[in-house]
Protein backbone atom coordinates (compact mmCIF):
# COMPACT_ATOMS: atom_id res chain seq x y z
CA UNK A 1 0.00 0.00 0.00
CA UNK A 2 2.92 2.34 0.70
CA UNK A 3 4.06 1.97 -2.91
CA UNK A 4 0.58 2.89 -4.15
CA UNK A 5 0.48 5.95 -1.94
CA UNK A 6 3.81 7.20 -3.27
CA UNK A 7 2.93 6.39 -6.87
CA UNK A 8 -0.56 7.81 -7.14
CA UNK A 9 -2.30 9.92 -4.47
CA UNK A 10 -5.46 9.91 -6.62
CA UNK A 11 -5.47 6.11 -6.68
CA UNK A 12 -5.18 6.08 -2.90
CA UNK A 13 -8.27 8.32 -2.60
CA UNK A 14 -10.17 6.06 -4.99
CA UNK A 15 -9.24 2.93 -3.07
CA UNK A 16 -10.28 4.60 0.17
CA UNK A 17 -13.65 5.50 -1.27
CA UNK A 18 -14.21 2.02 -2.67
CA UNK A 19 -13.31 0.48 0.67
CA UNK A 20 -15.86 2.76 2.31
CA UNK A 21 -18.49 1.64 -0.17
CA UNK A 22 -17.60 -2.00 0.44
CA UNK A 23 -18.15 -1.48 4.16
CA UNK A 24 -21.36 0.47 3.71
CA UNK A 25 -23.58 -2.47 2.78
CA UNK A 26 -22.69 -4.86 5.64
CA UNK A 27 -22.90 -2.02 8.16
CA UNK A 28 -26.34 -1.10 6.91
CA UNK A 29 -27.55 -4.68 7.09
CA UNK A 30 -26.41 -5.01 10.69
CA UNK A 31 -27.96 -1.74 11.77
CA UNK A 32 -31.60 -2.67 11.31
CA UNK A 33 -32.67 0.11 13.66
CA UNK A 34 -31.21 2.94 11.60
CA UNK A 35 -33.32 5.13 9.31
CA UNK A 36 -31.36 3.98 6.25
CA UNK A 37 -32.69 0.63 5.05
CA UNK A 38 -30.71 -2.07 3.33
CA UNK A 39 -32.56 -1.33 0.10
CA UNK A 40 -31.13 2.21 -0.07
CA UNK A 41 -27.49 1.23 0.42
CA UNK A 42 -26.86 0.08 -3.19
CA UNK A 43 -28.26 3.37 -4.47
CA UNK A 44 -25.86 5.34 -2.28
CA UNK A 45 -22.94 3.22 -3.51
CA UNK A 46 -23.89 3.56 -7.17
CA UNK A 47 -24.44 7.30 -6.85
CA UNK A 48 -20.99 7.62 -5.27
CA UNK A 49 -19.53 5.66 -8.17
CA UNK A 50 -21.17 8.01 -10.69
CA UNK A 51 -19.68 10.93 -8.79
CA UNK A 52 -16.26 9.28 -8.97
CA UNK A 53 -16.58 8.72 -12.73
CA UNK A 54 -17.66 12.31 -13.30
CA UNK A 55 -14.70 13.64 -11.31
CA UNK A 56 -12.14 11.32 -12.92
CA UNK A 57 -13.21 11.74 -16.56
CA UNK A 58 -12.30 14.62 -18.84
CA UNK A 59 -14.67 15.94 -21.52
CA UNK A 60 -13.61 17.87 -24.62
CA UNK A 61 -14.43 21.60 -24.51
CA UNK A 62 -16.80 21.06 -27.43
CA UNK A 63 -19.09 19.02 -25.13
CA UNK A 64 -20.16 22.25 -23.38
CA UNK A 65 -22.13 25.04 -25.04
CA UNK A 66 -20.31 27.70 -23.03
CA UNK A 67 -17.57 28.16 -20.45
CA UNK A 68 -20.11 28.40 -17.63
CA UNK A 69 -22.54 25.73 -18.87
CA UNK A 70 -23.53 23.18 -16.21
CA UNK A 71 -22.40 19.58 -16.06
CA UNK A 72 -25.53 17.58 -16.83
CA UNK A 73 -26.25 14.10 -15.47
CA UNK A 74 -29.12 12.27 -17.14
CA UNK A 75 -31.07 9.42 -15.57
CA UNK A 76 -32.82 6.94 -17.86
CA UNK A 77 -34.86 4.55 -15.74
CA UNK A 78 -32.59 5.69 -12.95
CA UNK A 79 -34.96 7.60 -10.68
CA UNK A 80 -33.73 5.48 -7.75
CA UNK A 81 -30.45 7.46 -7.92
CA UNK A 82 -32.08 10.90 -8.06
CA UNK A 83 -32.10 11.48 -4.29
CA UNK A 84 -28.58 10.21 -3.46
CA UNK A 85 -27.13 12.08 -6.44
CA UNK A 86 -28.91 15.27 -5.44
CA UNK A 87 -27.44 14.97 -1.94
CA UNK A 88 -23.94 14.26 -3.25
CA UNK A 89 -23.97 17.21 -5.63
CA UNK A 90 -25.80 19.63 -3.35
CA UNK A 91 -22.82 21.98 -3.15
CA UNK A 92 -20.23 20.24 -5.29
CA UNK A 93 -19.06 21.26 -8.74
CA UNK A 94 -17.61 19.01 -11.41
CA UNK A 95 -14.60 20.44 -13.23
CA UNK A 96 -15.61 23.88 -11.98
CA UNK A 97 -19.19 23.57 -13.26
CA UNK A 98 -22.49 23.49 -11.41
CA UNK A 99 -24.23 20.11 -11.66
CA UNK A 100 -27.72 19.57 -13.07
CA UNK A 101 -29.47 16.22 -12.62
CA UNK A 102 -32.45 15.41 -14.81
CA UNK A 103 -34.60 12.47 -15.81
CA UNK A 104 -34.85 11.55 -19.50
CA UNK A 105 -37.36 9.25 -21.19
CA UNK A 106 -34.93 7.99 -23.81
CA UNK A 107 -31.28 8.26 -24.75
CA UNK A 108 -32.39 10.47 -27.62
CA UNK A 109 -33.22 13.14 -25.01
CA UNK A 110 -29.76 12.82 -23.45
CA UNK A 111 -27.74 14.42 -26.23
CA UNK A 112 -26.95 17.45 -24.08
CA UNK A 113 -26.04 15.33 -21.05
CA UNK A 114 -22.42 14.68 -20.14
CA UNK A 115 -23.08 11.54 -18.13
CA UNK A 116 -26.05 9.22 -18.68
CA UNK A 117 -26.96 6.53 -16.18
CA UNK A 118 -29.22 3.79 -17.55
CA UNK A 119 -31.12 1.65 -15.05
CA UNK A 120 -31.67 -2.07 -15.45
CA UNK A 121 -33.12 -3.20 -18.74
CA UNK A 122 -32.41 -6.07 -21.10
CA UNK A 123 -29.39 -5.98 -23.37
CA UNK A 124 -31.37 -5.41 -26.57
CA UNK A 125 -33.27 -2.42 -25.12
CA UNK A 126 -30.01 -0.99 -23.79
CA UNK A 127 -28.30 -1.46 -27.15
CA UNK A 128 -31.19 0.26 -28.92
CA UNK A 129 -31.12 3.20 -26.51
CA UNK A 130 -27.36 3.73 -26.57
CA UNK A 131 -27.23 3.56 -30.35
CA UNK A 132 -28.89 6.99 -30.30
CA UNK A 133 -25.79 8.45 -28.62
CA UNK A 134 -23.20 6.86 -30.89
CA UNK A 135 -20.23 9.16 -31.38
CA UNK A 136 -21.35 11.72 -28.78
CA UNK A 137 -19.22 12.72 -25.80
CA UNK A 138 -21.69 11.28 -23.28
CA UNK A 139 -20.28 8.97 -20.63
CA UNK A 140 -22.80 6.11 -20.54
CA UNK A 141 -23.05 4.03 -17.37
CA UNK A 142 -25.26 0.96 -17.03
CA UNK A 143 -26.19 -1.14 -14.01
CA UNK A 144 -26.67 -4.12 -16.33
CA UNK A 145 -23.63 -6.41 -16.07
CA UNK A 146 -23.63 -7.12 -19.81
CA UNK A 147 -23.93 -3.39 -20.44
CA UNK A 148 -20.51 -3.08 -22.08
CA UNK A 149 -21.52 -5.59 -24.73
CA UNK A 150 -24.65 -3.54 -25.37
CA UNK A 151 -22.69 -0.32 -25.89
CA UNK A 152 -22.32 1.24 -22.43
CA UNK A 153 -18.91 2.67 -21.59
CA UNK A 154 -19.07 1.64 -17.92
CA UNK A 155 -21.05 -0.96 -16.01
CA UNK A 156 -21.49 -0.79 -12.25
CA UNK A 157 -23.17 -2.95 -9.64
CA UNK A 158 -23.05 -4.56 -6.22
CA UNK A 159 -21.56 -8.05 -6.07
CA UNK A 160 -21.11 -9.88 -2.75
CA UNK A 161 -21.86 -6.60 -0.97
CA UNK A 162 -19.04 -4.78 -2.74
CA UNK A 163 -19.10 -2.14 -5.44
CA UNK A 164 -17.76 -3.47 -8.73
CA UNK A 165 -17.34 -1.69 -12.04
CA UNK A 166 -15.83 -2.30 -15.43
CA UNK A 167 -15.21 -0.07 -18.42
CA UNK A 168 -14.27 -0.12 -22.08
CA UNK A 169 -11.48 2.41 -22.62
CA UNK A 170 -11.66 2.29 -26.42
CA UNK A 171 -15.37 3.14 -26.37
CA UNK A 172 -14.82 6.20 -24.16
CA UNK A 173 -11.81 7.50 -26.05
CA UNK A 174 -13.61 7.13 -29.40
CA UNK A 175 -15.94 9.95 -28.31
CA UNK A 176 -13.19 12.22 -27.00
CA UNK A 177 -13.60 11.27 -23.34
CA UNK A 178 -10.61 10.45 -21.18
CA UNK A 179 -11.03 8.37 -18.01
CA UNK A 180 -8.13 8.66 -15.56
CA UNK A 181 -5.60 5.84 -15.57
CA UNK A 182 -6.25 5.28 -11.86
CA UNK A 183 -9.90 4.45 -12.50
CA UNK A 184 -8.96 2.19 -15.40
CA UNK A 185 -6.56 0.32 -13.14
CA UNK A 186 -9.29 -0.26 -10.56
CA UNK A 187 -11.81 -1.65 -13.07
CA UNK A 188 -12.41 -5.40 -13.26
CA UNK A 189 -10.69 -5.83 -16.62
CA UNK A 190 -8.37 -2.83 -16.21
CA UNK A 191 -10.01 -1.29 -19.27
CA UNK A 192 -9.25 -4.21 -21.58
CA UNK A 193 -12.86 -4.82 -22.53
CA UNK A 194 -13.45 -3.84 -26.14
CA UNK A 195 -16.98 -2.50 -25.83
CA UNK A 196 -20.06 -3.50 -27.81
CA UNK A 197 -20.10 -6.80 -29.63
CA UNK A 198 -20.96 -6.79 -33.34
PDB file of C-alpha atoms in Angstrom:
ATOM      1  CA  UNK A   1       0.000   0.000   0.000  1.00  0.00           C
ATOM      2  CA  UNK A   2       2.921   2.336   0.697  1.00  0.00           C
ATOM      3  CA  UNK A   3       4.059   1.967  -2.905  1.00  0.00           C
ATOM      4  CA  UNK A   4       0.582   2.892  -4.155  1.00  0.00           C
ATOM      5  CA  UNK A   5       0.483   5.955  -1.936  1.00  0.00           C
ATOM      6  CA  UNK A   6       3.811   7.197  -3.272  1.00  0.00           C
ATOM      7  CA  UNK A   7       2.927   6.385  -6.873  1.00  0.00           C
ATOM      8  CA  UNK A   8      -0.559   7.814  -7.140  1.00  0.00           C
ATOM      9  CA  UNK A   9      -2.297   9.917  -4.473  1.00  0.00           C
ATOM     10  CA  UNK A  10      -5.462   9.905  -6.616  1.00  0.00           C
ATOM     11  CA  UNK A  11      -5.467   6.107  -6.679  1.00  0.00           C
ATOM     12  CA  UNK A  12      -5.180   6.085  -2.898  1.00  0.00           C
ATOM     13  CA  UNK A  13      -8.266   8.321  -2.605  1.00  0.00           C
ATOM     14  CA  UNK A  14     -10.165   6.055  -4.989  1.00  0.00           C
ATOM     15  CA  UNK A  15      -9.243   2.933  -3.074  1.00  0.00           C
ATOM     16  CA  UNK A  16     -10.276   4.599   0.168  1.00  0.00           C
ATOM     17  CA  UNK A  17     -13.655   5.502  -1.272  1.00  0.00           C
ATOM     18  CA  UNK A  18     -14.208   2.020  -2.668  1.00  0.00           C
ATOM     19  CA  UNK A  19     -13.312   0.477   0.671  1.00  0.00           C
ATOM     20  CA  UNK A  20     -15.857   2.764   2.315  1.00  0.00           C
ATOM     21  CA  UNK A  21     -18.491   1.638  -0.168  1.00  0.00           C
ATOM     22  CA  UNK A  22     -17.603  -2.002   0.440  1.00  0.00           C
ATOM     23  CA  UNK A  23     -18.152  -1.479   4.162  1.00  0.00           C
ATOM     24  CA  UNK A  24     -21.359   0.465   3.706  1.00  0.00           C
ATOM     25  CA  UNK A  25     -23.581  -2.472   2.779  1.00  0.00           C
ATOM     26  CA  UNK A  26     -22.686  -4.858   5.640  1.00  0.00           C
ATOM     27  CA  UNK A  27     -22.904  -2.017   8.160  1.00  0.00           C
ATOM     28  CA  UNK A  28     -26.340  -1.100   6.905  1.00  0.00           C
ATOM     29  CA  UNK A  29     -27.548  -4.685   7.088  1.00  0.00           C
ATOM     30  CA  UNK A  30     -26.406  -5.007  10.695  1.00  0.00           C
ATOM     31  CA  UNK A  31     -27.955  -1.737  11.773  1.00  0.00           C
ATOM     32  CA  UNK A  32     -31.604  -2.669  11.307  1.00  0.00           C
ATOM     33  CA  UNK A  33     -32.670   0.110  13.665  1.00  0.00           C
ATOM     34  CA  UNK A  34     -31.213   2.941  11.596  1.00  0.00           C
ATOM     35  CA  UNK A  35     -33.325   5.132   9.314  1.00  0.00           C
ATOM     36  CA  UNK A  36     -31.364   3.978   6.247  1.00  0.00           C
ATOM     37  CA  UNK A  37     -32.692   0.633   5.053  1.00  0.00           C
ATOM     38  CA  UNK A  38     -30.708  -2.072   3.326  1.00  0.00           C
ATOM     39  CA  UNK A  39     -32.565  -1.334   0.095  1.00  0.00           C
ATOM     40  CA  UNK A  40     -31.135   2.206  -0.071  1.00  0.00           C
ATOM     41  CA  UNK A  41     -27.489   1.227   0.416  1.00  0.00           C
ATOM     42  CA  UNK A  42     -26.862   0.075  -3.190  1.00  0.00           C
ATOM     43  CA  UNK A  43     -28.261   3.374  -4.472  1.00  0.00           C
ATOM     44  CA  UNK A  44     -25.857   5.340  -2.279  1.00  0.00           C
ATOM     45  CA  UNK A  45     -22.939   3.219  -3.506  1.00  0.00           C
ATOM     46  CA  UNK A  46     -23.889   3.557  -7.167  1.00  0.00           C
ATOM     47  CA  UNK A  47     -24.441   7.300  -6.848  1.00  0.00           C
ATOM     48  CA  UNK A  48     -20.989   7.622  -5.274  1.00  0.00           C
ATOM     49  CA  UNK A  49     -19.531   5.660  -8.171  1.00  0.00           C
ATOM     50  CA  UNK A  50     -21.172   8.011 -10.687  1.00  0.00           C
ATOM     51  CA  UNK A  51     -19.676  10.932  -8.791  1.00  0.00           C
ATOM     52  CA  UNK A  52     -16.264   9.283  -8.972  1.00  0.00           C
ATOM     53  CA  UNK A  53     -16.575   8.715 -12.729  1.00  0.00           C
ATOM     54  CA  UNK A  54     -17.658  12.312 -13.300  1.00  0.00           C
ATOM     55  CA  UNK A  55     -14.703  13.638 -11.314  1.00  0.00           C
ATOM     56  CA  UNK A  56     -12.143  11.324 -12.924  1.00  0.00           C
ATOM     57  CA  UNK A  57     -13.215  11.736 -16.563  1.00  0.00           C
ATOM     58  CA  UNK A  58     -12.298  14.625 -18.841  1.00  0.00           C
ATOM     59  CA  UNK A  59     -14.666  15.939 -21.520  1.00  0.00           C
ATOM     60  CA  UNK A  60     -13.613  17.872 -24.625  1.00  0.00           C
ATOM     61  CA  UNK A  61     -14.428  21.603 -24.510  1.00  0.00           C
ATOM     62  CA  UNK A  62     -16.804  21.057 -27.429  1.00  0.00           C
ATOM     63  CA  UNK A  63     -19.094  19.021 -25.130  1.00  0.00           C
ATOM     64  CA  UNK A  64     -20.160  22.254 -23.381  1.00  0.00           C
ATOM     65  CA  UNK A  65     -22.125  25.038 -25.038  1.00  0.00           C
ATOM     66  CA  UNK A  66     -20.306  27.700 -23.032  1.00  0.00           C
ATOM     67  CA  UNK A  67     -17.574  28.164 -20.446  1.00  0.00           C
ATOM     68  CA  UNK A  68     -20.113  28.398 -17.630  1.00  0.00           C
ATOM     69  CA  UNK A  69     -22.544  25.733 -18.870  1.00  0.00           C
ATOM     70  CA  UNK A  70     -23.533  23.183 -16.210  1.00  0.00           C
ATOM     71  CA  UNK A  71     -22.398  19.582 -16.059  1.00  0.00           C
ATOM     72  CA  UNK A  72     -25.532  17.577 -16.835  1.00  0.00           C
ATOM     73  CA  UNK A  73     -26.246  14.102 -15.467  1.00  0.00           C
ATOM     74  CA  UNK A  74     -29.122  12.270 -17.139  1.00  0.00           C
ATOM     75  CA  UNK A  75     -31.074   9.416 -15.569  1.00  0.00           C
ATOM     76  CA  UNK A  76     -32.821   6.944 -17.858  1.00  0.00           C
ATOM     77  CA  UNK A  77     -34.859   4.545 -15.742  1.00  0.00           C
ATOM     78  CA  UNK A  78     -32.592   5.688 -12.949  1.00  0.00           C
ATOM     79  CA  UNK A  79     -34.958   7.604 -10.683  1.00  0.00           C
ATOM     80  CA  UNK A  80     -33.727   5.479  -7.753  1.00  0.00           C
ATOM     81  CA  UNK A  81     -30.455   7.456  -7.921  1.00  0.00           C
ATOM     82  CA  UNK A  82     -32.076  10.896  -8.057  1.00  0.00           C
ATOM     83  CA  UNK A  83     -32.104  11.480  -4.293  1.00  0.00           C
ATOM     84  CA  UNK A  84     -28.580  10.211  -3.457  1.00  0.00           C
ATOM     85  CA  UNK A  85     -27.126  12.084  -6.443  1.00  0.00           C
ATOM     86  CA  UNK A  86     -28.909  15.275  -5.436  1.00  0.00           C
ATOM     87  CA  UNK A  87     -27.437  14.967  -1.941  1.00  0.00           C
ATOM     88  CA  UNK A  88     -23.942  14.261  -3.250  1.00  0.00           C
ATOM     89  CA  UNK A  89     -23.967  17.214  -5.633  1.00  0.00           C
ATOM     90  CA  UNK A  90     -25.801  19.626  -3.350  1.00  0.00           C
ATOM     91  CA  UNK A  91     -22.824  21.979  -3.154  1.00  0.00           C
ATOM     92  CA  UNK A  92     -20.227  20.238  -5.290  1.00  0.00           C
ATOM     93  CA  UNK A  93     -19.058  21.260  -8.739  1.00  0.00           C
ATOM     94  CA  UNK A  94     -17.605  19.012 -11.405  1.00  0.00           C
ATOM     95  CA  UNK A  95     -14.597  20.440 -13.229  1.00  0.00           C
ATOM     96  CA  UNK A  96     -15.610  23.883 -11.982  1.00  0.00           C
ATOM     97  CA  UNK A  97     -19.189  23.569 -13.264  1.00  0.00           C
ATOM     98  CA  UNK A  98     -22.489  23.489 -11.413  1.00  0.00           C
ATOM     99  CA  UNK A  99     -24.231  20.110 -11.664  1.00  0.00           C
ATOM    100  CA  UNK A 100     -27.721  19.566 -13.065  1.00  0.00           C
ATOM    101  CA  UNK A 101     -29.472  16.221 -12.624  1.00  0.00           C
ATOM    102  CA  UNK A 102     -32.451  15.414 -14.809  1.00  0.00           C
ATOM    103  CA  UNK A 103     -34.602  12.468 -15.807  1.00  0.00           C
ATOM    104  CA  UNK A 104     -34.853  11.553 -19.496  1.00  0.00           C
ATOM    105  CA  UNK A 105     -37.359   9.249 -21.186  1.00  0.00           C
ATOM    106  CA  UNK A 106     -34.929   7.992 -23.815  1.00  0.00           C
ATOM    107  CA  UNK A 107     -31.276   8.255 -24.754  1.00  0.00           C
ATOM    108  CA  UNK A 108     -32.391  10.472 -27.619  1.00  0.00           C
ATOM    109  CA  UNK A 109     -33.216  13.136 -25.014  1.00  0.00           C
ATOM    110  CA  UNK A 110     -29.759  12.822 -23.450  1.00  0.00           C
ATOM    111  CA  UNK A 111     -27.738  14.418 -26.233  1.00  0.00           C
ATOM    112  CA  UNK A 112     -26.948  17.453 -24.081  1.00  0.00           C
ATOM    113  CA  UNK A 113     -26.035  15.329 -21.049  1.00  0.00           C
ATOM    114  CA  UNK A 114     -22.420  14.678 -20.141  1.00  0.00           C
ATOM    115  CA  UNK A 115     -23.080  11.538 -18.132  1.00  0.00           C
ATOM    116  CA  UNK A 116     -26.049   9.217 -18.676  1.00  0.00           C
ATOM    117  CA  UNK A 117     -26.959   6.526 -16.179  1.00  0.00           C
ATOM    118  CA  UNK A 118     -29.223   3.793 -17.551  1.00  0.00           C
ATOM    119  CA  UNK A 119     -31.119   1.653 -15.045  1.00  0.00           C
ATOM    120  CA  UNK A 120     -31.667  -2.066 -15.445  1.00  0.00           C
ATOM    121  CA  UNK A 121     -33.116  -3.198 -18.744  1.00  0.00           C
ATOM    122  CA  UNK A 122     -32.414  -6.072 -21.103  1.00  0.00           C
ATOM    123  CA  UNK A 123     -29.390  -5.982 -23.375  1.00  0.00           C
ATOM    124  CA  UNK A 124     -31.372  -5.409 -26.574  1.00  0.00           C
ATOM    125  CA  UNK A 125     -33.267  -2.424 -25.120  1.00  0.00           C
ATOM    126  CA  UNK A 126     -30.007  -0.992 -23.787  1.00  0.00           C
ATOM    127  CA  UNK A 127     -28.298  -1.463 -27.151  1.00  0.00           C
ATOM    128  CA  UNK A 128     -31.194   0.265 -28.924  1.00  0.00           C
ATOM    129  CA  UNK A 129     -31.122   3.204 -26.512  1.00  0.00           C
ATOM    130  CA  UNK A 130     -27.359   3.726 -26.566  1.00  0.00           C
ATOM    131  CA  UNK A 131     -27.232   3.559 -30.351  1.00  0.00           C
ATOM    132  CA  UNK A 132     -28.889   6.991 -30.302  1.00  0.00           C
ATOM    133  CA  UNK A 133     -25.791   8.449 -28.624  1.00  0.00           C
ATOM    134  CA  UNK A 134     -23.205   6.859 -30.886  1.00  0.00           C
ATOM    135  CA  UNK A 135     -20.228   9.164 -31.383  1.00  0.00           C
ATOM    136  CA  UNK A 136     -21.353  11.717 -28.783  1.00  0.00           C
ATOM    137  CA  UNK A 137     -19.221  12.721 -25.796  1.00  0.00           C
ATOM    138  CA  UNK A 138     -21.691  11.284 -23.276  1.00  0.00           C
ATOM    139  CA  UNK A 139     -20.281   8.966 -20.626  1.00  0.00           C
ATOM    140  CA  UNK A 140     -22.804   6.112 -20.542  1.00  0.00           C
ATOM    141  CA  UNK A 141     -23.050   4.026 -17.371  1.00  0.00           C
ATOM    142  CA  UNK A 142     -25.263   0.958 -17.027  1.00  0.00           C
ATOM    143  CA  UNK A 143     -26.187  -1.138 -14.006  1.00  0.00           C
ATOM    144  CA  UNK A 144     -26.674  -4.117 -16.330  1.00  0.00           C
ATOM    145  CA  UNK A 145     -23.626  -6.408 -16.073  1.00  0.00           C
ATOM    146  CA  UNK A 146     -23.625  -7.116 -19.809  1.00  0.00           C
ATOM    147  CA  UNK A 147     -23.931  -3.387 -20.444  1.00  0.00           C
ATOM    148  CA  UNK A 148     -20.514  -3.080 -22.078  1.00  0.00           C
ATOM    149  CA  UNK A 149     -21.515  -5.591 -24.726  1.00  0.00           C
ATOM    150  CA  UNK A 150     -24.647  -3.544 -25.370  1.00  0.00           C
ATOM    151  CA  UNK A 151     -22.690  -0.316 -25.890  1.00  0.00           C
ATOM    152  CA  UNK A 152     -22.324   1.243 -22.425  1.00  0.00           C
ATOM    153  CA  UNK A 153     -18.910   2.665 -21.587  1.00  0.00           C
ATOM    154  CA  UNK A 154     -19.070   1.643 -17.919  1.00  0.00           C
ATOM    155  CA  UNK A 155     -21.054  -0.959 -16.009  1.00  0.00           C
ATOM    156  CA  UNK A 156     -21.492  -0.792 -12.250  1.00  0.00           C
ATOM    157  CA  UNK A 157     -23.173  -2.946  -9.643  1.00  0.00           C
ATOM    158  CA  UNK A 158     -23.050  -4.555  -6.223  1.00  0.00           C
ATOM    159  CA  UNK A 159     -21.562  -8.049  -6.070  1.00  0.00           C
ATOM    160  CA  UNK A 160     -21.112  -9.885  -2.752  1.00  0.00           C
ATOM    161  CA  UNK A 161     -21.863  -6.596  -0.967  1.00  0.00           C
ATOM    162  CA  UNK A 162     -19.044  -4.780  -2.744  1.00  0.00           C
ATOM    163  CA  UNK A 163     -19.099  -2.144  -5.438  1.00  0.00           C
ATOM    164  CA  UNK A 164     -17.755  -3.469  -8.733  1.00  0.00           C
ATOM    165  CA  UNK A 165     -17.342  -1.695 -12.042  1.00  0.00           C
ATOM    166  CA  UNK A 166     -15.825  -2.303 -15.434  1.00  0.00           C
ATOM    167  CA  UNK A 167     -15.212  -0.073 -18.420  1.00  0.00           C
ATOM    168  CA  UNK A 168     -14.269  -0.123 -22.075  1.00  0.00           C
ATOM    169  CA  UNK A 169     -11.483   2.410 -22.616  1.00  0.00           C
ATOM    170  CA  UNK A 170     -11.658   2.288 -26.419  1.00  0.00           C
ATOM    171  CA  UNK A 171     -15.365   3.137 -26.368  1.00  0.00           C
ATOM    172  CA  UNK A 172     -14.822   6.196 -24.163  1.00  0.00           C
ATOM    173  CA  UNK A 173     -11.807   7.502 -26.051  1.00  0.00           C
ATOM    174  CA  UNK A 174     -13.609   7.127 -29.399  1.00  0.00           C
ATOM    175  CA  UNK A 175     -15.941   9.945 -28.305  1.00  0.00           C
ATOM    176  CA  UNK A 176     -13.190  12.223 -26.998  1.00  0.00           C
ATOM    177  CA  UNK A 177     -13.597  11.272 -23.339  1.00  0.00           C
ATOM    178  CA  UNK A 178     -10.607  10.451 -21.176  1.00  0.00           C
ATOM    179  CA  UNK A 179     -11.028   8.367 -18.014  1.00  0.00           C
ATOM    180  CA  UNK A 180      -8.134   8.658 -15.560  1.00  0.00           C
ATOM    181  CA  UNK A 181      -5.596   5.840 -15.569  1.00  0.00           C
ATOM    182  CA  UNK A 182      -6.249   5.278 -11.863  1.00  0.00           C
ATOM    183  CA  UNK A 183      -9.904   4.454 -12.504  1.00  0.00           C
ATOM    184  CA  UNK A 184      -8.961   2.187 -15.399  1.00  0.00           C
ATOM    185  CA  UNK A 185      -6.559   0.316 -13.143  1.00  0.00           C
ATOM    186  CA  UNK A 186      -9.290  -0.262 -10.558  1.00  0.00           C
ATOM    187  CA  UNK A 187     -11.807  -1.648 -13.070  1.00  0.00           C
ATOM    188  CA  UNK A 188     -12.412  -5.396 -13.261  1.00  0.00           C
ATOM    189  CA  UNK A 189     -10.694  -5.834 -16.615  1.00  0.00           C
ATOM    190  CA  UNK A 190      -8.371  -2.831 -16.207  1.00  0.00           C
ATOM    191  CA  UNK A 191     -10.005  -1.287 -19.269  1.00  0.00           C
ATOM    192  CA  UNK A 192      -9.250  -4.206 -21.580  1.00  0.00           C
ATOM    193  CA  UNK A 193     -12.860  -4.816 -22.526  1.00  0.00           C
ATOM    194  CA  UNK A 194     -13.446  -3.839 -26.137  1.00  0.00           C
ATOM    195  CA  UNK A 195     -16.976  -2.503 -25.834  1.00  0.00           C
ATOM    196  CA  UNK A 196     -20.063  -3.500 -27.814  1.00  0.00           C
ATOM    197  CA  UNK A 197     -20.097  -6.804 -29.628  1.00  0.00           C
ATOM    198  CA  UNK A 198     -20.961  -6.786 -33.343  1.00  0.00           C
TER     199      UNK A 198
END
